[in-house]
Amino acid sequence: MPRSRWQLSRRGGGGDGALSHKLAIGAAALVLVAAIGVGVGVEAGWVPGVGQHSSTTSPGVGPPPPPVPGLRLAPPPRAPRVLAPTTGREKVRVDRLRRRLAGDLRLAGLGPNVGFAVSQLGNPAASWQTGVSDVTPASTMKLLTTSAALAALGPDHRFTTTVTQASIRGPIVLVGGGDPLLVARTPTARQQASLYPRPASLQELATSTAARLTGEGVRRVRLGYDASLFTGPAVNPRWPSTYIADNVVSPISALWVDEGRVKAGLEQRSTDPAAFAADVFRNLLERAGVKVSGPVRPEVSPRSTKELAVVSSAPLQEIVQHILELSDNEGAEVLLRQVAVASGLPGSSTAGVSALRNTLTGLGLDLRGATFYDGSGLSRQDVLPVRLLLHVLETAAAPSHPTLRGVVTGLPVAGFSGSLGYRFIHEDEVGRGYVRAKTGTLTGVSGLAGIALTRTGQALAFVAVADRVPETGTLTARADLEQIAATLSTCGC
């Protein structure tokens, strides 16, 4: 799996993204990662069961090599199976789940407020919930946001950043289209070889703009910038006031580079990401041979205007994977506003919350008891029913909602990728590769919500959130959650 530049250099905001990412990749993990995808596919009916082949010949075993004079070789040994054959459709017995998890759910490190739910994909009757019914979701909130974005926009949707000009003597305008992953400089060929998703860049846009202008004999312009796609406060009023001052998260804008960071990979963020992006574009445009006269000012691009150049983001499904894997707070907040815009509402966080609720309700999700104010889970005032988080996972994995599949396939894999890349390494390594889940972390909150593939091929959706963890007990709570997930992956239920 290619690694993104963000995995290598960035750190997200106050939730899971602030954690360091260390990939622990081994040959066994790679095999088990593939097993999870197959297991979920079996449950959803996308692929045949493990061990089912169209030919009676075992895969990877061919005829013996032709004889060579003076050398006789025995036929190669039959390749051993990685997993025992299974259809993955064995019914889960809830009583066995309860017995297996009884001790894990009482681990002291989780604190007194733990919500847990589990169900077998494709078998809604096999479900069980225990503990508190409502929790502070932290970054598991991103499961709702990404699901709504995929439903409202479609997995192939791309966000565009454009340069327009209303008249031959008028200024050119850099127009932000709400691309969450727009970067300043085009990645080098070497970087692109391991980059996922591949971002659009202002450098590419400046080069195309300069080529268009000079081709028309223009070598000096005035420049404006338009970030009006998003409205309302750039900083969510439900967030702690320290988030911006402490560089936890950037002010949210429809126009920025490197998610508002003044330099890619650094925590320092601009207080005005749109103006900063426009200044970067000005410098890139001048290096491409077009001088910019006067100051760069905010301007609204008229609807009837000439488009000089455009760059497009990666497909939304790839952006969703990035946001889920790295728990990207800024990316989730941009998608919240994009859901509002797609619904014909203003691009504000308030309208985004309303559009999010409407979109999820349209998917058949029951939002009674759910209160949330953002798309990232950074607000400590967010409250979600545990059953809702479980239902989101079930819906994303259901054959009836193929556009949401990226929510399941984009989850971090235990011991391999994203915010789980450095977890399930020691005591609970049996879950490595068999669990893929969204993490959720705030001070006092630790959670996992995702899919565990059992050794007998059953795909289990699960949610485990503890939201009254002692401030010094985050690592212990995290380990206890890993133990719960690992228990699910070894369950012969």
Short mmCIF file of C-alpha atoms in Angstrom, two decimals, residues 4-492:
data_model
loop_
_atom_site.label_atom_id
_atom_site.label_comp_id
_atom_site.label_asym_id
_atom_site.label_seq_id
_atom_site.Cartn_x
_atom_site.Cartn_y
_atom_site.Cartn_z
CA SER A 4 1.03 9.26 1.69
CA ARG A 5 3.21 12.30 2.27
CA TRP A 6 1.03 13.00 5.29
CA GLN A 7 1.93 9.62 6.78
CA LEU A 8 5.56 10.51 6.41
CA SER A 9 5.57 14.12 7.53
CA ARG A 10 2.33 15.52 8.92
CA ARG A 11 0.61 15.36 12.25
CA GLY A 12 -3.09 16.01 12.60
CA GLY A 13 -4.92 18.07 15.18
CA GLY A 14 -5.99 17.48 18.77
CA GLY A 15 -7.37 14.00 18.23
CA ASP A 16 -5.76 10.91 16.76
CA GLY A 17 -3.88 12.84 14.08
CA ALA A 18 -1.57 14.28 16.73
CA LEU A 19 -0.16 10.84 17.39
CA SER A 20 3.08 9.70 15.75
CA HIS A 21 2.73 7.15 12.97
CA LYS A 22 5.17 4.23 12.79
CA LEU A 23 4.50 1.60 10.17
CA ALA A 24 5.08 -1.95 11.33
CA ILE A 25 5.02 -3.91 8.11
CA GLY A 26 5.86 -7.60 7.88
CA ALA A 27 5.09 -10.31 5.40
CA ALA A 28 2.56 -11.88 7.74
CA ALA A 29 0.79 -8.56 8.20
CA LEU A 30 0.50 -8.12 4.46
CA VAL A 31 -1.15 -11.52 4.11
CA LEU A 32 -3.54 -10.82 6.96
CA VAL A 33 -4.49 -7.40 5.60
CA ALA A 34 -5.63 -9.10 2.43
CA ALA A 35 -7.56 -11.58 4.56
CA ILE A 36 -9.61 -8.81 6.16
CA GLY A 37 -10.65 -7.44 2.78
CA VAL A 38 -11.66 -10.92 1.64
CA GLY A 39 -13.55 -11.61 4.85
CA VAL A 40 -15.63 -8.44 4.61
CA GLY A 41 -16.20 -9.17 0.94
CA VAL A 42 -17.47 -12.65 1.76
CA GLU A 43 -19.98 -11.28 4.25
CA ALA A 44 -21.22 -8.65 1.82
CA GLY A 45 -21.35 -11.13 -1.05
CA TRP A 46 -18.75 -9.31 -3.19
CA VAL A 47 -16.27 -12.22 -3.49
CA PRO A 48 -16.44 -16.03 -3.09
CA GLY A 49 -15.44 -17.52 0.22
CA VAL A 50 -11.83 -18.11 1.16
CA GLY A 51 -10.74 -21.46 -0.21
CA GLN A 52 -13.30 -21.44 -3.06
CA HIS A 53 -11.55 -21.62 -6.42
CA SER A 54 -12.82 -22.04 -9.96
CA SER A 55 -10.20 -24.74 -10.59
CA THR A 56 -9.33 -27.86 -8.62
CA THR A 57 -5.66 -26.92 -8.88
CA SER A 58 -4.36 -25.03 -5.86
CA PRO A 59 -3.43 -21.45 -6.73
CA GLY A 60 0.27 -20.86 -7.15
CA VAL A 61 1.07 -24.60 -7.72
CA GLY A 62 2.00 -25.40 -11.31
CA PRO A 63 3.52 -28.38 -13.13
CA PRO A 64 7.11 -29.39 -12.29
CA PRO A 65 9.88 -27.66 -14.24
CA PRO A 66 11.05 -29.30 -17.48
CA PRO A 67 13.92 -31.76 -17.10
CA VAL A 68 17.45 -30.46 -17.56
CA PRO A 69 20.25 -32.77 -18.72
CA GLY A 70 22.16 -33.99 -15.71
CA LEU A 71 19.63 -32.58 -13.23
CA ARG A 72 16.48 -34.19 -11.92
CA LEU A 73 14.17 -32.23 -9.63
CA ALA A 74 11.28 -33.52 -7.62
CA PRO A 75 7.92 -31.78 -8.10
CA PRO A 76 7.56 -28.71 -5.86
CA PRO A 77 5.68 -29.26 -2.58
CA ARG A 78 2.03 -28.30 -2.39
CA ALA A 79 1.69 -24.75 -1.04
CA PRO A 80 0.18 -24.65 2.47
CA ARG A 81 -3.03 -22.69 2.98
CA VAL A 82 -2.74 -19.40 4.80
CA LEU A 83 -6.24 -19.74 6.24
CA ALA A 84 -8.48 -22.78 6.53
CA PRO A 85 -11.25 -22.90 3.90
CA THR A 86 -14.39 -21.13 5.04
CA THR A 87 -17.41 -19.46 3.53
CA GLY A 88 -17.37 -16.83 6.29
CA ARG A 89 -21.13 -17.30 6.68
CA GLU A 90 -21.19 -19.29 9.90
CA LYS A 91 -23.66 -17.70 12.28
CA VAL A 92 -22.25 -15.97 15.32
CA ARG A 93 -23.60 -17.05 18.68
CA VAL A 94 -24.13 -14.04 20.92
CA ASP A 95 -23.83 -16.11 24.12
CA ARG A 96 -20.29 -17.08 23.10
CA LEU A 97 -19.42 -13.46 22.39
CA ARG A 98 -20.60 -12.46 25.85
CA ARG A 99 -18.53 -15.12 27.54
CA ARG A 100 -15.39 -14.32 25.55
CA LEU A 101 -15.59 -10.58 26.20
CA ALA A 102 -16.86 -10.57 29.78
CA GLY A 103 -13.45 -10.00 31.31
CA ASP A 104 -12.13 -7.60 28.66
CA LEU A 105 -15.04 -5.20 29.04
CA ARG A 106 -14.35 -4.90 32.78
CA LEU A 107 -10.67 -3.99 32.43
CA ALA A 108 -9.89 -1.23 34.93
CA GLY A 109 -8.01 0.92 32.44
CA LEU A 110 -11.20 1.68 30.54
CA GLY A 111 -12.73 3.57 33.43
CA PRO A 112 -16.38 3.51 34.55
CA ASN A 113 -18.05 4.68 31.31
CA VAL A 114 -17.68 2.15 28.50
CA GLY A 115 -20.02 1.64 25.56
CA PHE A 116 -19.70 -1.52 23.48
CA ALA A 117 -21.65 -3.03 20.60
CA VAL A 118 -20.93 -5.81 18.10
CA SER A 119 -22.77 -7.49 15.25
CA GLN A 120 -22.04 -9.96 12.48
CA LEU A 121 -22.07 -8.37 9.04
CA GLY A 122 -24.84 -9.86 6.97
CA ASN A 123 -26.56 -11.27 10.05
CA PRO A 124 -28.24 -8.42 11.98
CA ALA A 125 -29.84 -10.91 14.37
CA ALA A 126 -26.40 -11.67 15.78
CA SER A 127 -25.82 -8.42 17.66
CA TRP A 128 -25.12 -7.42 21.23
CA GLN A 129 -24.75 -4.12 23.06
CA THR A 130 -23.64 -3.50 26.63
CA GLY A 131 -22.44 -0.68 28.85
CA VAL A 132 -23.48 2.94 28.41
CA SER A 133 -25.66 3.75 25.42
CA ASP A 134 -24.21 7.20 24.56
CA VAL A 135 -20.56 8.26 24.34
CA THR A 136 -18.30 11.15 23.41
CA PRO A 137 -17.21 9.89 19.98
CA ALA A 138 -13.94 11.81 19.47
CA SER A 139 -12.60 10.91 16.01
CA THR A 140 -14.99 7.99 15.47
CA MET A 141 -17.30 10.88 14.46
CA LYS A 142 -15.42 10.84 11.14
CA LEU A 143 -17.28 7.64 10.21
CA LEU A 144 -20.49 9.67 9.98
CA THR A 145 -18.88 12.57 8.08
CA THR A 146 -17.16 10.44 5.46
CA SER A 147 -20.28 8.32 4.95
CA ALA A 148 -22.39 11.41 4.33
CA ALA A 149 -19.79 12.89 1.95
CA LEU A 150 -19.68 9.72 -0.15
CA ALA A 151 -23.48 9.57 -0.21
CA ALA A 152 -23.91 13.25 -1.13
CA LEU A 153 -21.10 13.58 -3.67
CA GLY A 154 -20.21 10.07 -4.84
CA PRO A 155 -16.85 8.27 -4.54
CA ASP A 156 -15.53 9.59 -7.87
CA HIS A 157 -16.18 13.28 -7.13
CA ARG A 158 -13.19 15.64 -7.45
CA PHE A 159 -12.78 19.13 -6.01
CA THR A 160 -11.38 21.81 -8.31
CA THR A 161 -9.26 24.91 -7.76
CA THR A 162 -9.49 27.39 -10.61
CA VAL A 163 -8.17 30.69 -11.93
CA THR A 164 -10.73 32.92 -13.60
CA GLN A 165 -10.85 36.33 -15.29
CA ALA A 166 -14.04 38.32 -15.87
CA SER A 167 -12.58 40.75 -18.44
CA ILE A 168 -9.39 41.24 -20.40
CA ARG A 169 -8.30 44.11 -18.17
CA GLY A 170 -9.72 42.75 -14.96
CA PRO A 171 -7.79 40.87 -12.30
CA ILE A 172 -7.35 37.14 -12.40
CA VAL A 173 -8.94 35.39 -9.42
CA LEU A 174 -7.73 32.29 -7.61
CA VAL A 175 -10.93 30.45 -6.68
CA GLY A 176 -10.95 27.85 -3.91
CA GLY A 177 -13.20 24.86 -4.47
CA GLY A 178 -12.72 23.31 -1.07
CA ASP A 179 -10.00 20.81 -1.99
CA PRO A 180 -8.86 19.59 1.45
CA LEU A 181 -5.54 18.19 0.23
CA LEU A 182 -4.34 20.98 -2.10
CA VAL A 183 -0.58 21.48 -1.70
CA ALA A 184 1.76 24.30 -2.58
CA ARG A 185 4.32 22.48 -4.70
CA THR A 186 3.96 19.63 -7.18
CA PRO A 187 5.47 16.43 -5.76
CA THR A 188 8.62 15.22 -7.49
CA ALA A 189 8.55 12.11 -9.66
CA ARG A 190 10.19 10.14 -6.85
CA GLN A 191 7.63 11.38 -4.32
CA GLN A 192 4.75 10.59 -6.64
CA ALA A 193 5.88 6.96 -6.88
CA SER A 194 4.89 6.39 -3.25
CA LEU A 195 2.29 9.13 -2.84
CA TYR A 196 -1.33 8.33 -2.09
CA PRO A 197 -3.57 10.07 -2.75
CA ARG A 198 -1.82 12.29 -5.27
CA PRO A 199 -2.75 15.90 -4.44
CA ALA A 200 -3.35 18.80 -6.78
CA SER A 201 -0.88 21.67 -6.41
CA LEU A 202 -0.82 25.44 -6.73
CA GLN A 203 2.47 25.12 -8.59
CA GLU A 204 0.75 23.11 -11.31
CA LEU A 205 -2.06 25.66 -11.42
CA ALA A 206 0.37 28.59 -11.62
CA THR A 207 2.28 26.95 -14.47
CA SER A 208 -0.92 26.37 -16.46
CA THR A 209 -2.15 29.91 -15.75
CA ALA A 210 1.13 31.48 -16.85
CA ALA A 211 1.15 29.43 -20.05
CA ARG A 212 -2.38 30.58 -20.87
CA LEU A 213 -1.64 34.26 -20.12
CA THR A 214 1.68 34.46 -21.95
CA GLY A 215 0.10 32.65 -24.88
CA GLU A 216 -2.33 35.59 -25.06
CA GLY A 217 0.53 38.09 -24.77
CA VAL A 218 -0.16 38.96 -21.11
CA ARG A 219 2.82 39.19 -18.76
CA ARG A 220 1.48 41.38 -15.95
CA VAL A 221 -1.80 40.97 -14.02
CA ARG A 222 -3.58 41.90 -10.85
CA LEU A 223 -4.51 39.02 -8.58
CA GLY A 224 -7.44 38.37 -6.27
CA TYR A 225 -8.58 35.30 -4.37
CA ASP A 226 -12.02 33.86 -3.69
CA ALA A 227 -12.71 31.59 -0.72
CA SER A 228 -16.44 32.35 -0.60
CA LEU A 229 -17.56 28.74 -1.15
CA PHE A 230 -17.42 28.31 2.63
CA THR A 231 -19.17 30.75 4.95
CA GLY A 232 -19.64 31.30 8.67
CA PRO A 233 -16.95 31.11 11.34
CA ALA A 234 -13.71 29.46 10.22
CA VAL A 235 -13.24 28.22 13.77
CA ASN A 236 -16.04 26.14 15.24
CA PRO A 237 -17.42 27.92 18.34
CA ARG A 238 -17.91 24.53 20.01
CA TRP A 239 -14.17 23.88 20.04
CA PRO A 240 -11.96 24.88 22.99
CA SER A 241 -10.57 28.38 22.44
CA THR A 242 -7.00 27.06 22.69
CA TYR A 243 -7.19 24.90 19.55
CA ILE A 244 -6.06 27.63 17.16
CA ALA A 245 -3.50 29.23 19.48
CA ASP A 246 -1.96 25.82 20.20
CA ASN A 247 -1.90 24.85 16.49
CA VAL A 248 -4.23 21.93 17.10
CA VAL A 249 -6.32 22.65 14.01
CA SER A 250 -6.36 25.22 11.20
CA PRO A 251 -9.14 27.74 10.53
CA ILE A 252 -11.29 25.99 7.92
CA SER A 253 -11.22 27.52 4.45
CA ALA A 254 -12.33 26.68 0.92
CA LEU A 255 -8.89 27.85 -0.23
CA TRP A 256 -5.67 26.76 1.44
CA VAL A 257 -2.47 24.83 0.85
CA ASP A 258 -1.08 22.05 3.03
CA GLU A 259 -4.23 22.27 5.18
CA GLY A 260 -3.36 25.75 6.35
CA ARG A 261 0.19 24.96 7.43
CA VAL A 262 2.80 27.58 6.70
CA LYS A 263 5.13 24.79 5.61
CA ALA A 264 4.22 21.20 4.75
CA GLY A 265 4.82 18.82 7.63
CA LEU A 266 5.03 21.52 10.31
CA GLU A 267 2.48 22.18 13.01
CA GLN A 268 2.55 25.98 12.62
CA ARG A 269 -0.65 27.09 10.94
CA SER A 270 -1.69 30.33 9.26
CA THR A 271 -4.44 32.36 10.89
CA ASP A 272 -5.69 33.25 7.38
CA PRO A 273 -5.16 30.19 5.17
CA ALA A 274 -6.81 31.72 2.07
CA ALA A 275 -4.62 34.84 2.08
CA PHE A 276 -1.55 32.69 2.69
CA ALA A 277 -2.45 30.43 -0.26
CA ALA A 278 -2.92 33.48 -2.49
CA ASP A 279 0.53 34.79 -1.55
CA VAL A 280 2.03 31.39 -2.37
CA PHE A 281 0.24 31.44 -5.72
CA ARG A 282 1.54 34.95 -6.46
CA ASN A 283 5.14 33.81 -5.92
CA LEU A 284 4.65 30.72 -8.06
CA LEU A 285 3.02 32.76 -10.84
CA GLU A 286 5.90 35.23 -10.92
CA ARG A 287 8.42 32.39 -11.08
CA ALA A 288 6.46 31.09 -14.06
CA GLY A 289 6.96 34.42 -15.87
CA VAL A 290 3.88 36.52 -15.03
CA LYS A 291 4.30 39.57 -12.79
CA VAL A 292 1.61 40.51 -10.27
CA SER A 293 0.85 44.20 -9.80
CA GLY A 294 -0.35 45.66 -6.53
CA PRO A 295 -1.62 43.87 -3.43
CA VAL A 296 -3.46 40.55 -3.52
CA ARG A 297 -7.01 41.11 -2.27
CA PRO A 298 -10.08 38.94 -1.57
CA GLU A 299 -12.56 39.04 -4.42
CA VAL A 300 -15.67 37.13 -5.46
CA SER A 301 -15.37 35.66 -8.93
CA PRO A 302 -18.48 36.37 -11.04
CA ARG A 303 -20.39 33.36 -12.32
CA SER A 304 -20.06 34.46 -15.95
CA THR A 305 -16.31 34.52 -16.22
CA LYS A 306 -13.53 32.96 -18.27
CA GLU A 307 -11.68 30.01 -16.77
CA LEU A 308 -7.96 30.28 -17.38
CA ALA A 309 -6.75 27.13 -15.63
CA VAL A 310 -7.92 24.39 -13.28
CA VAL A 311 -6.48 21.58 -11.15
CA SER A 312 -8.50 18.71 -9.68
CA SER A 313 -8.16 16.76 -6.47
CA ALA A 314 -7.89 13.02 -6.10
CA PRO A 315 -11.24 11.18 -6.16
CA LEU A 316 -13.27 11.58 -2.98
CA GLN A 317 -12.92 7.89 -2.10
CA GLU A 318 -9.14 8.32 -1.88
CA ILE A 319 -9.56 11.46 0.23
CA VAL A 320 -11.89 9.54 2.55
CA GLN A 321 -9.25 6.84 3.00
CA HIS A 322 -6.67 9.50 3.85
CA ILE A 323 -8.99 11.13 6.40
CA LEU A 324 -9.88 7.84 8.08
CA GLU A 325 -6.38 6.40 8.07
CA LEU A 326 -4.67 9.49 9.50
CA SER A 327 -7.67 10.87 11.41
CA ASP A 328 -7.34 14.14 9.51
CA ASN A 329 -9.35 16.74 11.43
CA GLU A 330 -9.07 19.52 8.84
CA GLY A 331 -10.04 17.18 6.02
CA ALA A 332 -13.13 16.02 7.91
CA GLU A 333 -14.21 19.60 8.57
CA VAL A 334 -13.89 20.47 4.87
CA LEU A 335 -16.04 17.45 3.96
CA LEU A 336 -18.67 18.58 6.48
CA ARG A 337 -19.00 21.87 4.59
CA GLN A 338 -18.93 20.11 1.23
CA VAL A 339 -21.95 18.04 2.29
CA ALA A 340 -23.77 21.31 3.00
CA VAL A 341 -22.84 22.76 -0.39
CA ALA A 342 -23.91 19.55 -2.16
CA SER A 343 -27.26 19.83 -0.35
CA GLY A 344 -27.82 23.40 -1.60
CA LEU A 345 -26.99 24.98 1.77
CA PRO A 346 -24.34 27.55 2.73
CA GLY A 347 -20.90 26.07 3.28
CA SER A 348 -20.79 26.63 7.04
CA SER A 349 -20.23 24.20 9.89
CA THR A 350 -23.78 24.82 11.16
CA ALA A 351 -25.32 24.08 7.76
CA GLY A 352 -22.94 21.15 7.44
CA VAL A 353 -24.27 19.58 10.63
CA SER A 354 -27.84 19.99 9.34
CA ALA A 355 -26.94 18.49 5.95
CA LEU A 356 -25.07 15.69 7.66
CA ARG A 357 -28.13 14.74 9.69
CA ASN A 358 -30.40 14.86 6.64
CA THR A 359 -28.03 12.79 4.51
CA LEU A 360 -27.53 10.12 7.17
CA THR A 361 -31.26 9.93 7.83
CA GLY A 362 -31.73 9.40 4.10
CA LEU A 363 -29.41 6.39 4.37
CA GLY A 364 -31.76 4.87 6.92
CA LEU A 365 -29.72 5.72 10.02
CA ASP A 366 -31.56 6.51 13.25
CA LEU A 367 -30.08 9.74 14.66
CA ARG A 368 -32.27 9.95 17.74
CA GLY A 369 -30.08 10.79 20.72
CA ALA A 370 -27.21 12.03 18.51
CA THR A 371 -25.90 15.53 19.18
CA PHE A 372 -22.89 16.80 17.26
CA TYR A 373 -21.46 20.15 16.23
CA ASP A 374 -18.62 19.33 13.85
CA GLY A 375 -17.38 16.73 11.40
CA SER A 376 -14.12 15.74 13.07
CA GLY A 377 -15.17 14.91 16.62
CA LEU A 378 -12.94 17.62 18.10
CA SER A 379 -15.87 19.05 20.05
CA ARG A 380 -16.19 17.55 23.50
CA GLN A 381 -19.91 18.35 23.35
CA ASP A 382 -20.53 15.75 20.62
CA VAL A 383 -22.59 12.78 21.85
CA LEU A 384 -23.40 9.71 19.76
CA PRO A 385 -25.33 6.54 20.57
CA VAL A 386 -23.07 3.50 20.36
CA ARG A 387 -25.71 1.78 18.20
CA LEU A 388 -25.46 4.61 15.64
CA LEU A 389 -21.72 4.11 15.19
CA LEU A 390 -22.32 0.38 14.74
CA HIS A 391 -25.12 1.02 12.24
CA VAL A 392 -22.86 3.30 10.18
CA LEU A 393 -20.37 0.46 9.79
CA GLU A 394 -23.10 -2.03 8.92
CA THR A 395 -24.55 0.36 6.33
CA ALA A 396 -21.18 1.09 4.72
CA ALA A 397 -20.52 -2.65 4.36
CA ALA A 398 -24.00 -3.50 3.04
CA PRO A 399 -24.33 -4.54 -0.65
CA SER A 400 -27.20 -2.05 -0.96
CA HIS A 401 -24.82 0.91 -0.42
CA PRO A 402 -21.81 0.37 -2.73
CA THR A 403 -20.99 4.10 -2.82
CA LEU A 404 -20.15 3.92 0.91
CA ARG A 405 -17.70 1.04 0.59
CA GLY A 406 -14.73 3.37 1.03
CA VAL A 407 -15.68 3.90 4.68
CA VAL A 408 -14.89 0.23 5.36
CA THR A 409 -11.96 -0.23 2.99
CA GLY A 410 -10.40 3.07 4.11
CA LEU A 411 -10.13 2.13 7.78
CA PRO A 412 -6.66 1.81 9.32
CA VAL A 413 -5.36 -1.77 9.57
CA ALA A 414 -4.04 -3.01 12.92
CA GLY A 415 -0.24 -3.00 13.00
CA PHE A 416 -0.01 -1.86 9.40
CA SER A 417 -1.44 1.52 8.41
CA GLY A 418 -2.47 4.97 9.59
CA SER A 419 -3.40 5.55 13.23
CA LEU A 420 -3.23 1.79 13.90
CA GLY A 421 0.16 1.38 12.25
CA TYR A 422 2.02 1.41 15.56
CA ARG A 423 -0.61 -0.47 17.57
CA PHE A 424 -1.32 -4.19 18.11
CA ILE A 425 2.44 -4.68 18.13
CA HIS A 426 3.08 -6.42 21.45
CA GLU A 427 0.53 -8.04 23.79
CA ASP A 428 -2.36 -7.98 21.32
CA GLU A 429 -0.43 -8.78 18.17
CA VAL A 430 -2.88 -11.61 17.41
CA GLY A 431 -5.24 -8.88 16.14
CA ARG A 432 -2.63 -7.53 13.74
CA GLY A 433 -4.01 -7.58 10.22
CA TYR A 434 -7.35 -9.03 11.36
CA VAL A 435 -8.71 -5.74 12.71
CA ARG A 436 -9.31 -2.51 10.84
CA ALA A 437 -10.86 0.32 12.80
CA LYS A 438 -11.26 4.06 13.22
CA THR A 439 -9.55 5.34 16.32
CA GLY A 440 -10.96 8.03 18.57
CA THR A 441 -8.86 9.97 21.05
CA LEU A 442 -9.38 13.06 23.16
CA THR A 443 -8.19 13.69 26.69
CA GLY A 444 -10.25 11.23 28.72
CA VAL A 445 -11.67 9.49 25.62
CA SER A 446 -10.39 6.41 23.81
CA GLY A 447 -12.30 4.43 21.21
CA LEU A 448 -12.17 1.94 18.37
CA ALA A 449 -14.90 1.34 15.81
CA GLY A 450 -14.45 -0.95 12.85
CA ILE A 451 -14.35 -4.51 11.53
CA ALA A 452 -12.70 -7.60 13.03
CA LEU A 453 -12.30 -10.78 10.97
CA THR A 454 -12.41 -13.91 13.11
CA ARG A 455 -10.22 -16.93 12.48
CA THR A 456 -13.31 -18.77 11.21
CA GLY A 457 -14.04 -16.07 8.62
CA GLN A 458 -16.82 -14.16 10.36
CA ALA A 459 -16.76 -10.38 9.83
CA LEU A 460 -17.78 -8.56 12.99
CA ALA A 461 -18.62 -4.85 13.14
CA PHE A 462 -17.79 -3.48 16.57
CA VAL A 463 -17.67 -0.25 18.59
CA ALA A 464 -15.83 0.19 21.89
CA VAL A 465 -15.56 3.67 23.41
CA ALA A 466 -14.47 4.65 26.91
CA ASP A 467 -15.06 8.34 27.66
CA ARG A 468 -14.15 8.69 31.33
CA VAL A 469 -10.56 7.53 31.14
CA PRO A 470 -8.18 9.04 33.73
CA GLU A 471 -6.05 11.76 32.15
CA THR A 472 -2.88 9.76 32.77
CA GLY A 473 -4.46 6.49 31.63
CA THR A 474 -4.69 6.97 27.86
CA LEU A 475 -2.08 4.34 27.00
CA THR A 476 -3.64 1.79 29.35
CA ALA A 477 -7.12 2.40 27.93
CA ARG A 478 -5.73 2.11 24.43
CA ALA A 479 -4.14 -1.25 25.24
CA ASP A 480 -7.40 -2.49 26.79
CA LEU A 481 -9.33 -1.56 23.64
CA GLU A 482 -6.77 -3.42 21.55
CA GLN A 483 -7.31 -6.46 23.74
CA ILE A 484 -11.07 -6.31 23.11
CA ALA A 485 -10.55 -6.11 19.35
CA ALA A 486 -7.94 -8.90 19.45
CA THR A 487 -10.37 -11.10 21.39
CA LEU A 488 -12.95 -10.59 18.66
CA SER A 489 -10.42 -11.58 16.00
CA THR A 490 -9.65 -14.87 17.78
CA CYS A 491 -13.24 -15.67 18.61
CA GLY A 492 -14.62 -19.01 17.43
#
